[in-house]
Amino acid sequence: MPIIELRDITKSYGSFDALRGVNLSVRSGEVTCVLGDNGAGKSTLIKILAGLHTQTSGDMLIDAQPAAFSSPRDALDAGIATVYQTLAIVDELSVWRNFFLGQELTGTLGTLKEAEMKRICAEQLREMGIEIPDVNVEAGNLSGGQRQVVAIARAVYFGARVLVLDEPTAALGVKQSGVVLKFIAAARDRGIAVVLVTHNPHHAYLVGDHFTILKLGRPELDAPRSEVTLDELTRQMAGGGELDALSHELQRD
Ligand SMILES: Nc1ncnc2c1ncn2[C@@H]1O[C@H](COP(=O)(O)OP(=O)(O)OP(=O)(O)O)[C@@H](O)[C@H]1O
Ligand SMILES: [Mg+2]
């Protein structure tokens, strides 16, 4: 049974249809990839899952029950955590402070349980296979990939069943993207459902179980891994013949 099921979702901004006829099934222990070019509607879809926007029409089911989120709190309560590209990581704070930001462990008199938070933070990062030698360093010193990973580890630790990631590798080089993709695979192997939004078919195919490509708000492809190859995914993302046409046009002699 899917944790989240979207059926025939439409989202209009005024007279503009950002999404039309979109279906999505999000399952425990699977990575559902949402691909598409700029303006395809990926972030709009994420905002519906995160409780920031409500669909114009269509149904959202959570654990097979009809659901309507009226705020991000509702989505969090359903176990859906969203990590946006603009990460909620504070550069000036240490890694462990960031990890517990807004959800600090306190003793009876409201004192911070500092040692315990440091221990848990280090333990969680280690368990998920990330090497950050010292959780006391300022988050500003981390690489882009490590920052992504801290934000994801935090969501996992605080009980996310569904992890929604908006372009987590977009600003990263090959090596750092690898760190994030390995981490996504580790979350999946723990039984978490991951929704991975990306432009990059190669990144999607390394970890994905199901692929949806949006084009101008419409689903252009909706297929499980067994029915699509990396080549097909790459071609579809390149707009079918569009890249061939471009290559012809740009031909140099
Ligand atoms: N609040 C809004 N009001 C009006 N139009 C919007 C709004 N938000 C998004 N749009 C439009 O909806 C379309 C889809 O936008 P969206 O941000 O979902 O695309 P995206 O696939 O995330 O693109 P990108 O890859 O560039 O992040 C775009 O044409 C965008 O201009
Ligand atoms: Mg976007």
PDB file of C-alpha atoms and ligand atoms in Angstrom:
ATOM      1  CA  MET A   1       0.000   0.000   0.000  1.00  0.00           C
ATOM      2  CA  PRO A   2       1.462   3.394  -0.937  1.00  0.00           C
ATOM      3  CA  ILE A   3       2.018   5.903   1.880  1.00  0.00           C
ATOM      4  CA  ILE A   4       1.006   8.735  -0.438  1.00  0.00           C
ATOM      5  CA  GLU A   5      -1.106   8.463  -3.529  1.00  0.00           C
ATOM      6  CA  LEU A   6      -1.893  11.393  -5.789  1.00  0.00           C
ATOM      7  CA  ARG A   7      -4.642  10.905  -8.355  1.00  0.00           C
ATOM      8  CA  ASP A   8      -5.268  13.145 -11.328  1.00  0.00           C
ATOM      9  CA  ILE A   9      -3.827  16.222  -9.628  1.00  0.00           C
ATOM     10  CA  THR A  10      -4.272  19.664 -11.159  1.00  0.00           C
ATOM     11  CA  LYS A  11      -2.814  22.918  -9.897  1.00  0.00           C
ATOM     12  CA  SER A  12      -3.690  26.249 -11.425  1.00  0.00           C
ATOM     13  CA  TYR A  13      -2.189  29.618 -10.611  1.00  0.00           C
ATOM     14  CA  GLY A  14      -4.935  31.907 -11.873  1.00  0.00           C
ATOM     15  CA  SER A  15      -5.566  30.835 -15.449  1.00  0.00           C
ATOM     16  CA  PHE A  16      -2.208  29.073 -15.741  1.00  0.00           C
ATOM     17  CA  ASP A  17      -2.178  25.301 -15.261  1.00  0.00           C
ATOM     18  CA  ALA A  18       1.117  24.349 -13.577  1.00  0.00           C
ATOM     19  CA  LEU A  19       0.038  20.704 -13.190  1.00  0.00           C
ATOM     20  CA  ARG A  20      -2.461  18.603 -15.133  1.00  0.00           C
ATOM     21  CA  GLY A  21      -3.415  14.968 -14.694  1.00  0.00           C
ATOM     22  CA  VAL A  22      -0.517  14.016 -12.435  1.00  0.00           C
ATOM     23  CA  ASN A  23      -0.507  10.677 -10.581  1.00  0.00           C
ATOM     24  CA  LEU A  24       2.105   9.630  -8.051  1.00  0.00           C
ATOM     25  CA  SER A  25       2.509   6.637  -5.723  1.00  0.00           C
ATOM     26  CA  VAL A  26       5.031   6.916  -2.917  1.00  0.00           C
ATOM     27  CA  ARG A  27       6.010   3.667  -1.204  1.00  0.00           C
ATOM     28  CA  SER A  28       8.083   2.685   1.806  1.00  0.00           C
ATOM     29  CA  GLY A  29      11.586   1.512   0.846  1.00  0.00           C
ATOM     30  CA  GLU A  30      11.359   2.987  -2.655  1.00  0.00           C
ATOM     31  CA  VAL A  31      12.751   6.042  -4.387  1.00  0.00           C
ATOM     32  CA  THR A  32      10.184   7.784  -6.583  1.00  0.00           C
ATOM     33  CA  CYS A  33      11.884  10.158  -9.000  1.00  0.00           C
ATOM     34  CA  VAL A  34      10.202  13.231 -10.443  1.00  0.00           C
ATOM     35  CA  LEU A  35      12.081  14.613 -13.430  1.00  0.00           C
ATOM     36  CA  GLY A  36      11.438  17.498 -15.753  1.00  0.00           C
ATOM     37  CA  ASP A  37      12.861  20.633 -17.282  1.00  0.00           C
ATOM     38  CA  ASN A  38      12.673  24.130 -15.765  1.00  0.00           C
ATOM     39  CA  GLY A  39       9.059  25.140 -15.200  1.00  0.00           C
ATOM     40  CA  ALA A  40       7.755  21.577 -15.611  1.00  0.00           C
ATOM     41  CA  GLY A  41       5.908  21.733 -12.292  1.00  0.00           C
ATOM     42  CA  LYS A  42       8.264  19.744 -10.037  1.00  0.00           C
ATOM     43  CA  SER A  43       8.403  22.268  -7.199  1.00  0.00           C
ATOM     44  CA  THR A  44       4.657  22.814  -7.461  1.00  0.00           C
ATOM     45  CA  LEU A  45       4.131  19.094  -6.953  1.00  0.00           C
ATOM     46  CA  ILE A  46       6.483  19.119  -3.944  1.00  0.00           C
ATOM     47  CA  LYS A  47       4.659  22.056  -2.399  1.00  0.00           C
ATOM     48  CA  ILE A  48       1.426  20.063  -2.517  1.00  0.00           C
ATOM     49  CA  LEU A  49       3.128  17.130  -0.733  1.00  0.00           C
ATOM     50  CA  ALA A  50       4.628  19.547   1.818  1.00  0.00           C
ATOM     51  CA  GLY A  51       1.310  21.191   2.668  1.00  0.00           C
ATOM     52  CA  LEU A  52       2.366  24.596   1.288  1.00  0.00           C
ATOM     53  CA  HIS A  53      -0.137  24.499  -1.582  1.00  0.00           C
ATOM     54  CA  THR A  54      -3.448  22.737  -2.054  1.00  0.00           C
ATOM     55  CA  GLN A  55      -4.233  21.107  -5.377  1.00  0.00           C
ATOM     56  CA  THR A  56      -6.928  22.725  -7.532  1.00  0.00           C
ATOM     57  CA  SER A  57      -8.468  19.326  -8.266  1.00  0.00           C
ATOM     58  CA  GLY A  58      -7.684  15.637  -7.814  1.00  0.00           C
ATOM     59  CA  ASP A  59      -7.211  13.507  -4.714  1.00  0.00           C
ATOM     60  CA  MET A  60      -4.467  12.945  -2.203  1.00  0.00           C
ATOM     61  CA  LEU A  61      -4.584   9.757  -0.146  1.00  0.00           C
ATOM     62  CA  ILE A  62      -2.352   9.167   2.872  1.00  0.00           C
ATOM     63  CA  ASP A  63      -2.299   5.533   4.026  1.00  0.00           C
ATOM     64  CA  ALA A  64      -5.287   4.983   1.704  1.00  0.00           C
ATOM     65  CA  GLN A  65      -7.344   7.672   3.485  1.00  0.00           C
ATOM     66  CA  PRO A  66      -8.374  10.907   1.761  1.00  0.00           C
ATOM     67  CA  ALA A  67      -6.266  13.752   3.153  1.00  0.00           C
ATOM     68  CA  ALA A  68      -6.095  17.513   2.781  1.00  0.00           C
ATOM     69  CA  PHE A  69      -3.135  19.446   4.177  1.00  0.00           C
ATOM     70  CA  SER A  70      -3.814  23.010   5.169  1.00  0.00           C
ATOM     71  CA  SER A  71      -0.288  23.739   6.417  1.00  0.00           C
ATOM     72  CA  PRO A  72       3.247  22.314   6.429  1.00  0.00           C
ATOM     73  CA  ARG A  73       2.524  21.171  10.019  1.00  0.00           C
ATOM     74  CA  ASP A  74      -0.158  18.776   8.686  1.00  0.00           C
ATOM     75  CA  ALA A  75       2.340  17.216   6.287  1.00  0.00           C
ATOM     76  CA  LEU A  76       4.948  16.844   9.037  1.00  0.00           C
ATOM     77  CA  ASP A  77       2.360  15.236  11.305  1.00  0.00           C
ATOM     78  CA  ALA A  78       1.723  12.688   8.545  1.00  0.00           C
ATOM     79  CA  GLY A  79       5.489  11.954   8.566  1.00  0.00           C
ATOM     80  CA  ILE A  80       6.317  13.831   5.355  1.00  0.00           C
ATOM     81  CA  ALA A  81       9.522  15.861   5.649  1.00  0.00           C
ATOM     82  CA  THR A  82      10.656  18.144   2.844  1.00  0.00           C
ATOM     83  CA  VAL A  83      14.224  19.286   2.306  1.00  0.00           C
ATOM     84  CA  TYR A  84      14.241  22.310   0.016  1.00  0.00           C
ATOM     85  CA  GLN A  85      17.149  23.352  -2.114  1.00  0.00           C
ATOM     86  CA  THR A  86      17.487  26.428   0.031  1.00  0.00           C
ATOM     87  CA  LEU A  87      18.451  24.396   3.087  1.00  0.00           C
ATOM     88  CA  ALA A  88      17.438  25.344   6.593  1.00  0.00           C
ATOM     89  CA  ILE A  89      21.052  25.086   7.752  1.00  0.00           C
ATOM     90  CA  VAL A  90      22.552  27.948   9.747  1.00  0.00           C
ATOM     91  CA  ASP A  91      26.202  28.472   8.802  1.00  0.00           C
ATOM     92  CA  GLU A  92      27.175  30.084  12.131  1.00  0.00           C
ATOM     93  CA  LEU A  93      25.910  27.183  14.234  1.00  0.00           C
ATOM     94  CA  SER A  94      27.707  23.920  14.851  1.00  0.00           C
ATOM     95  CA  VAL A  95      26.650  20.737  13.082  1.00  0.00           C
ATOM     96  CA  TRP A  96      25.008  19.320  16.218  1.00  0.00           C
ATOM     97  CA  ARG A  97      23.113  22.573  16.942  1.00  0.00           C
ATOM     98  CA  ASN A  98      21.793  22.503  13.386  1.00  0.00           C
ATOM     99  CA  PHE A  99      20.795  18.883  13.760  1.00  0.00           C
ATOM    100  CA  PHE A 100      18.593  19.672  16.788  1.00  0.00           C
ATOM    101  CA  LEU A 101      17.566  23.188  15.721  1.00  0.00           C
ATOM    102  CA  GLY A 102      14.086  23.924  17.082  1.00  0.00           C
ATOM    103  CA  GLN A 103      13.842  20.430  18.594  1.00  0.00           C
ATOM    104  CA  GLU A 104      16.514  20.627  21.304  1.00  0.00           C
ATOM    105  CA  LEU A 105      16.692  18.038  24.046  1.00  0.00           C
ATOM    106  CA  THR A 106      16.275  19.695  27.417  1.00  0.00           C
ATOM    107  CA  GLY A 107      16.441  18.546  31.015  1.00  0.00           C
ATOM    108  CA  THR A 108      13.845  19.200  33.721  1.00  0.00           C
ATOM    109  CA  LEU A 109      14.978  22.814  34.280  1.00  0.00           C
ATOM    110  CA  GLY A 110      15.125  23.598  30.582  1.00  0.00           C
ATOM    111  CA  THR A 111      18.877  23.134  30.428  1.00  0.00           C
ATOM    112  CA  LEU A 112      20.223  21.871  27.113  1.00  0.00           C
ATOM    113  CA  LYS A 113      21.354  18.256  27.120  1.00  0.00           C
ATOM    114  CA  GLU A 114      24.406  19.180  25.132  1.00  0.00           C
ATOM    115  CA  ALA A 115      26.474  16.038  25.530  1.00  0.00           C
ATOM    116  CA  GLU A 116      23.542  13.827  24.619  1.00  0.00           C
ATOM    117  CA  MET A 117      22.695  15.852  21.523  1.00  0.00           C
ATOM    118  CA  LYS A 118      26.321  15.720  20.333  1.00  0.00           C
ATOM    119  CA  ARG A 119      26.433  11.988  20.885  1.00  0.00           C
ATOM    120  CA  ILE A 120      23.157  11.346  19.020  1.00  0.00           C
ATOM    121  CA  CYS A 121      24.110  13.637  16.137  1.00  0.00           C
ATOM    122  CA  ALA A 122      27.495  11.939  15.670  1.00  0.00           C
ATOM    123  CA  GLU A 123      25.888   8.513  15.976  1.00  0.00           C
ATOM    124  CA  GLN A 124      23.157   9.241  13.405  1.00  0.00           C
ATOM    125  CA  LEU A 125      25.593  10.632  10.869  1.00  0.00           C
ATOM    126  CA  ARG A 126      27.937   7.676  11.351  1.00  0.00           C
ATOM    127  CA  GLU A 127      25.095   5.159  11.020  1.00  0.00           C
ATOM    128  CA  MET A 128      24.095   6.684   7.719  1.00  0.00           C
ATOM    129  CA  GLY A 129      27.690   6.455   6.548  1.00  0.00           C
ATOM    130  CA  ILE A 130      28.766  10.098   6.582  1.00  0.00           C
ATOM    131  CA  GLU A 131      32.139  11.114   7.866  1.00  0.00           C
ATOM    132  CA  ILE A 132      32.023  14.416   9.687  1.00  0.00           C
ATOM    133  CA  PRO A 133      34.965  14.137  12.094  1.00  0.00           C
ATOM    134  CA  ASP A 134      33.702  16.693  14.580  1.00  0.00           C
ATOM    135  CA  VAL A 135      30.064  17.719  15.126  1.00  0.00           C
ATOM    136  CA  ASN A 136      31.302  20.888  16.906  1.00  0.00           C
ATOM    137  CA  VAL A 137      32.497  22.517  13.680  1.00  0.00           C
ATOM    138  CA  GLU A 138      30.400  25.327  12.215  1.00  0.00           C
ATOM    139  CA  ALA A 139      28.044  24.134   9.497  1.00  0.00           C
ATOM    140  CA  GLY A 140      29.464  26.858   7.243  1.00  0.00           C
ATOM    141  CA  ASN A 141      32.613  24.751   6.936  1.00  0.00           C
ATOM    142  CA  LEU A 142      30.784  21.754   5.476  1.00  0.00           C
ATOM    143  CA  SER A 143      30.710  20.960   1.784  1.00  0.00           C
ATOM    144  CA  GLY A 144      27.428  21.309  -0.127  1.00  0.00           C
ATOM    145  CA  GLY A 145      26.895  17.558  -0.069  1.00  0.00           C
ATOM    146  CA  GLN A 146      27.560  17.297   3.658  1.00  0.00           C
ATOM    147  CA  ARG A 147      25.068  20.107   4.341  1.00  0.00           C
ATOM    148  CA  GLN A 148      22.398  18.295   2.313  1.00  0.00           C
ATOM    149  CA  VAL A 149      23.131  15.131   4.203  1.00  0.00           C
ATOM    150  CA  VAL A 150      22.871  16.807   7.637  1.00  0.00           C
ATOM    151  CA  ALA A 151      19.454  18.216   6.657  1.00  0.00           C
ATOM    152  CA  ILE A 152      18.301  14.794   5.464  1.00  0.00           C
ATOM    153  CA  ALA A 153      19.695  12.940   8.517  1.00  0.00           C
ATOM    154  CA  ARG A 154      17.862  15.371  10.773  1.00  0.00           C
ATOM    155  CA  ALA A 155      14.526  14.699   9.037  1.00  0.00           C
ATOM    156  CA  VAL A 156      15.100  10.944   9.264  1.00  0.00           C
ATOM    157  CA  TYR A 157      16.010  11.095  12.957  1.00  0.00           C
ATOM    158  CA  PHE A 158      12.902  13.126  13.797  1.00  0.00           C
ATOM    159  CA  GLY A 159      10.661  10.442  12.375  1.00  0.00           C
ATOM    160  CA  ALA A 160      10.076  11.121   8.673  1.00  0.00           C
ATOM    161  CA  ARG A 161       8.398   8.245   6.827  1.00  0.00           C
ATOM    162  CA  VAL A 162       8.549  10.150   3.585  1.00  0.00           C
ATOM    163  CA  LEU A 163      11.505  12.274   2.583  1.00  0.00           C
ATOM    164  CA  VAL A 164      10.877  14.786  -0.184  1.00  0.00           C
ATOM    165  CA  LEU A 165      14.074  16.175  -1.717  1.00  0.00           C
ATOM    166  CA  ASP A 166      13.977  19.105  -4.162  1.00  0.00           C
ATOM    167  CA  GLU A 167      17.039  18.906  -6.425  1.00  0.00           C
ATOM    168  CA  PRO A 168      19.460  17.805  -3.695  1.00  0.00           C
ATOM    169  CA  THR A 169      22.346  17.348  -6.142  1.00  0.00           C
ATOM    170  CA  ALA A 170      21.708  20.382  -8.372  1.00  0.00           C
ATOM    171  CA  ALA A 171      24.543  22.519  -7.025  1.00  0.00           C
ATOM    172  CA  LEU A 172      26.985  19.671  -6.413  1.00  0.00           C
ATOM    173  CA  GLY A 173      29.938  18.169  -8.239  1.00  0.00           C
ATOM    174  CA  VAL A 174      30.272  14.474  -9.027  1.00  0.00           C
ATOM    175  CA  LYS A 175      31.853  13.427  -5.728  1.00  0.00           C
ATOM    176  CA  GLN A 176      29.475  15.367  -3.477  1.00  0.00           C
ATOM    177  CA  SER A 177      26.490  14.175  -5.511  1.00  0.00           C
ATOM    178  CA  GLY A 178      27.723  10.658  -4.805  1.00  0.00           C
ATOM    179  CA  VAL A 179      27.673  11.373  -1.054  1.00  0.00           C
ATOM    180  CA  VAL A 180      24.044  12.516  -1.264  1.00  0.00           C
ATOM    181  CA  LEU A 181      22.946   9.639  -3.529  1.00  0.00           C
ATOM    182  CA  LYS A 182      24.525   7.072  -1.201  1.00  0.00           C
ATOM    183  CA  PHE A 183      22.692   8.669   1.645  1.00  0.00           C
ATOM    184  CA  ILE A 184      19.394   8.489  -0.260  1.00  0.00           C
ATOM    185  CA  ALA A 185      20.027   4.777  -0.842  1.00  0.00           C
ATOM    186  CA  ALA A 186      20.715   4.301   2.895  1.00  0.00           C
ATOM    187  CA  ALA A 187      17.423   6.024   3.818  1.00  0.00           C
ATOM    188  CA  ARG A 188      15.581   3.858   1.284  1.00  0.00           C
ATOM    189  CA  ASP A 189      17.179   0.707   2.738  1.00  0.00           C
ATOM    190  CA  ARG A 190      15.892   1.740   6.167  1.00  0.00           C
ATOM    191  CA  GLY A 191      12.366   1.629   4.747  1.00  0.00           C
ATOM    192  CA  ILE A 192      11.894   5.339   4.195  1.00  0.00           C
ATOM    193  CA  ALA A 193       9.955   6.454   1.140  1.00  0.00           C
ATOM    194  CA  VAL A 194      11.955   8.987  -0.860  1.00  0.00           C
ATOM    195  CA  VAL A 195      10.629  11.427  -3.443  1.00  0.00           C
ATOM    196  CA  LEU A 196      13.620  12.650  -5.435  1.00  0.00           C
ATOM    197  CA  VAL A 197      13.138  15.688  -7.647  1.00  0.00           C
ATOM    198  CA  THR A 198      15.924  16.183 -10.146  1.00  0.00           C
ATOM    199  CA  HIS A 199      16.909  17.371 -13.617  1.00  0.00           C
ATOM    200  CA  ASN A 200      19.529  14.655 -13.814  1.00  0.00           C
ATOM    201  CA  PRO A 201      18.468  11.293 -15.300  1.00  0.00           C
ATOM    202  CA  HIS A 202      21.798   9.711 -14.330  1.00  0.00           C
ATOM    203  CA  HIS A 203      21.344  10.594 -10.667  1.00  0.00           C
ATOM    204  CA  ALA A 204      17.719   9.433 -10.791  1.00  0.00           C
ATOM    205  CA  TYR A 205      18.625   6.107 -12.374  1.00  0.00           C
ATOM    206  CA  LEU A 206      21.355   5.356  -9.802  1.00  0.00           C
ATOM    207  CA  VAL A 207      18.802   5.166  -6.983  1.00  0.00           C
ATOM    208  CA  GLY A 208      15.295   5.261  -8.512  1.00  0.00           C
ATOM    209  CA  ASP A 209      12.550   2.619  -8.410  1.00  0.00           C
ATOM    210  CA  HIS A 210       9.930   4.622 -10.272  1.00  0.00           C
ATOM    211  CA  PHE A 211      10.202   7.515 -12.708  1.00  0.00           C
ATOM    212  CA  THR A 212       7.804  10.294 -13.566  1.00  0.00           C
ATOM    213  CA  ILE A 213       8.779  12.899 -16.133  1.00  0.00           C
ATOM    214  CA  LEU A 214       6.756  16.100 -16.178  1.00  0.00           C
ATOM    215  CA  LYS A 215       6.590  18.290 -19.230  1.00  0.00           C
ATOM    216  CA  LEU A 216       4.763  21.611 -18.930  1.00  0.00           C
ATOM    217  CA  GLY A 217       2.810  20.196 -16.008  1.00  0.00           C
ATOM    218  CA  ARG A 218       1.747  16.974 -17.729  1.00  0.00           C
ATOM    219  CA  PRO A 219       3.133  13.503 -17.094  1.00  0.00           C
ATOM    220  CA  GLU A 220       5.202  12.524 -20.129  1.00  0.00           C
ATOM    221  CA  LEU A 221       6.446   9.253 -18.670  1.00  0.00           C
ATOM    222  CA  ASP A 222       5.296   7.281 -15.629  1.00  0.00           C
ATOM    223  CA  ALA A 223       7.123   3.962 -15.372  1.00  0.00           C
ATOM    224  CA  PRO A 224       8.740   1.554 -12.931  1.00  0.00           C
ATOM    225  CA  ARG A 225      12.458   0.834 -13.276  1.00  0.00           C
ATOM    226  CA  SER A 226      11.729  -2.493 -14.988  1.00  0.00           C
ATOM    227  CA  GLU A 227      10.078  -0.645 -17.882  1.00  0.00           C
ATOM    228  CA  VAL A 228      12.596   2.084 -18.595  1.00  0.00           C
ATOM    229  CA  THR A 229      16.327   2.156 -19.351  1.00  0.00           C
ATOM    230  CA  LEU A 230      18.751   4.960 -18.525  1.00  0.00           C
ATOM    231  CA  ASP A 231      19.023   5.643 -22.265  1.00  0.00           C
ATOM    232  CA  GLU A 232      15.276   6.118 -22.605  1.00  0.00           C
ATOM    233  CA  LEU A 233      15.162   8.315 -19.527  1.00  0.00           C
ATOM    234  CA  THR A 234      18.005  10.462 -20.854  1.00  0.00           C
ATOM    235  CA  ARG A 235      16.393  10.769 -24.278  1.00  0.00           C
ATOM    236  CA  GLN A 236      13.020  11.700 -22.799  1.00  0.00           C
ATOM    237  CA  MET A 237      14.653  14.301 -20.570  1.00  0.00           C
ATOM    238  CA  ALA A 238      16.442  15.734 -23.576  1.00  0.00           C
ATOM    239  CA  GLY A 239      13.017  16.165 -25.156  1.00  0.00           C
ATOM    240  CA  GLY A 240      13.196  13.219 -27.554  1.00  0.00           C
ATOM    241  CA  GLY A 241      14.576  14.572 -30.807  1.00  0.00           C
ATOM    242  CA  GLU A 242      15.222  18.090 -29.494  1.00  0.00           C
ATOM    243  CA  LEU A 243      18.842  17.383 -28.604  1.00  0.00           C
ATOM    244  CA  ASP A 244      19.467  15.769 -32.004  1.00  0.00           C
ATOM    245  CA  ALA A 245      18.007  18.829 -33.690  1.00  0.00           C
ATOM    246  CA  LEU A 246      20.164  21.105 -31.538  1.00  0.00           C
ATOM    247  CA  SER A 247      23.253  19.063 -32.299  1.00  0.00           C
ATOM    248  CA  HIS A 248      22.480  19.381 -36.009  1.00  0.00           C
ATOM    249  CA  GLU A 249      21.968  23.120 -35.662  1.00  0.00           C
ATOM    250  CA  LEU A 250      25.195  23.642 -33.712  1.00  0.00           C
ATOM    251  CA  GLN A 251      27.277  21.429 -35.998  1.00  0.00           C
ATOM    252  CA  ARG A 252      30.743  22.866 -36.470  1.00  0.00           C
ATOM    253  CA  ASP A 253      32.950  22.143 -39.432  1.00  0.00           C
TER     254      ASP A 253
HETATM  255  N1  LIG B   1       2.990  31.080  -7.254  1.00  0.00           N
HETATM  256  C1  LIG B   1       2.955  31.002  -8.580  1.00  0.00           C
HETATM  257  N2  LIG B   1       2.158  31.830  -9.316  1.00  0.00           N
HETATM  258  C2  LIG B   1       2.117  31.761 -10.654  1.00  0.00           C
HETATM  259  N3  LIG B   1       2.808  30.858 -11.388  1.00  0.00           N
HETATM  260  C3  LIG B   1       3.614  30.016 -10.722  1.00  0.00           C
HETATM  261  C4  LIG B   1       3.734  30.039  -9.296  1.00  0.00           C
HETATM  262  N4  LIG B   1       4.603  29.067  -8.927  1.00  0.00           N
HETATM  263  C5  LIG B   1       5.009  28.473 -10.061  1.00  0.00           C
HETATM  264  N5  LIG B   1       4.418  29.040 -11.148  1.00  0.00           N
HETATM  265  C6  LIG B   1       4.611  28.626 -12.539  1.00  0.00           C
HETATM  266  O1  LIG B   1       4.301  27.250 -12.638  1.00  0.00           O
HETATM  267  C7  LIG B   1       5.202  26.580 -13.520  1.00  0.00           C
HETATM  268  C8  LIG B   1       5.877  25.434 -12.780  1.00  0.00           C
HETATM  269  O2  LIG B   1       6.754  25.967 -11.796  1.00  0.00           O
HETATM  270  P1  LIG B   1       7.615  25.045 -10.831  1.00  0.00           P
HETATM  271  O3  LIG B   1       8.353  25.936  -9.899  1.00  0.00           O
HETATM  272  O4  LIG B   1       6.736  24.015 -10.245  1.00  0.00           O
HETATM  273  O5  LIG B   1       8.618  24.362 -11.881  1.00  0.00           O
HETATM  274  P2  LIG B   1       9.867  23.426 -11.635  1.00  0.00           P
HETATM  275  O6  LIG B   1       9.638  22.176 -12.434  1.00  0.00           O
HETATM  276  O7  LIG B   1      10.132  23.278 -10.195  1.00  0.00           O
HETATM  277  O8  LIG B   1      11.034  24.262 -12.334  1.00  0.00           O
HETATM  278  P3  LIG B   1      12.624  24.381 -11.943  1.00  0.00           P
HETATM  279  O9  LIG B   1      13.277  23.177 -12.509  1.00  0.00           O
HETATM  280  O10 LIG B   1      13.042  25.618 -12.692  1.00  0.00           O
HETATM  281  O11 LIG B   1      12.731  24.503 -10.464  1.00  0.00           O
HETATM  282  C9  LIG B   1       6.178  27.643 -14.003  1.00  0.00           C
HETATM  283  O12 LIG B   1       5.746  28.070 -15.290  1.00  0.00           O
HETATM  284  C10 LIG B   1       6.053  28.758 -12.993  1.00  0.00           C
HETATM  285  O13 LIG B   1       6.284  30.003 -13.575  1.00  0.00           O
HETATM  286 MG    MG B   2      11.759  23.782  -8.929  1.00  0.00          MG
END
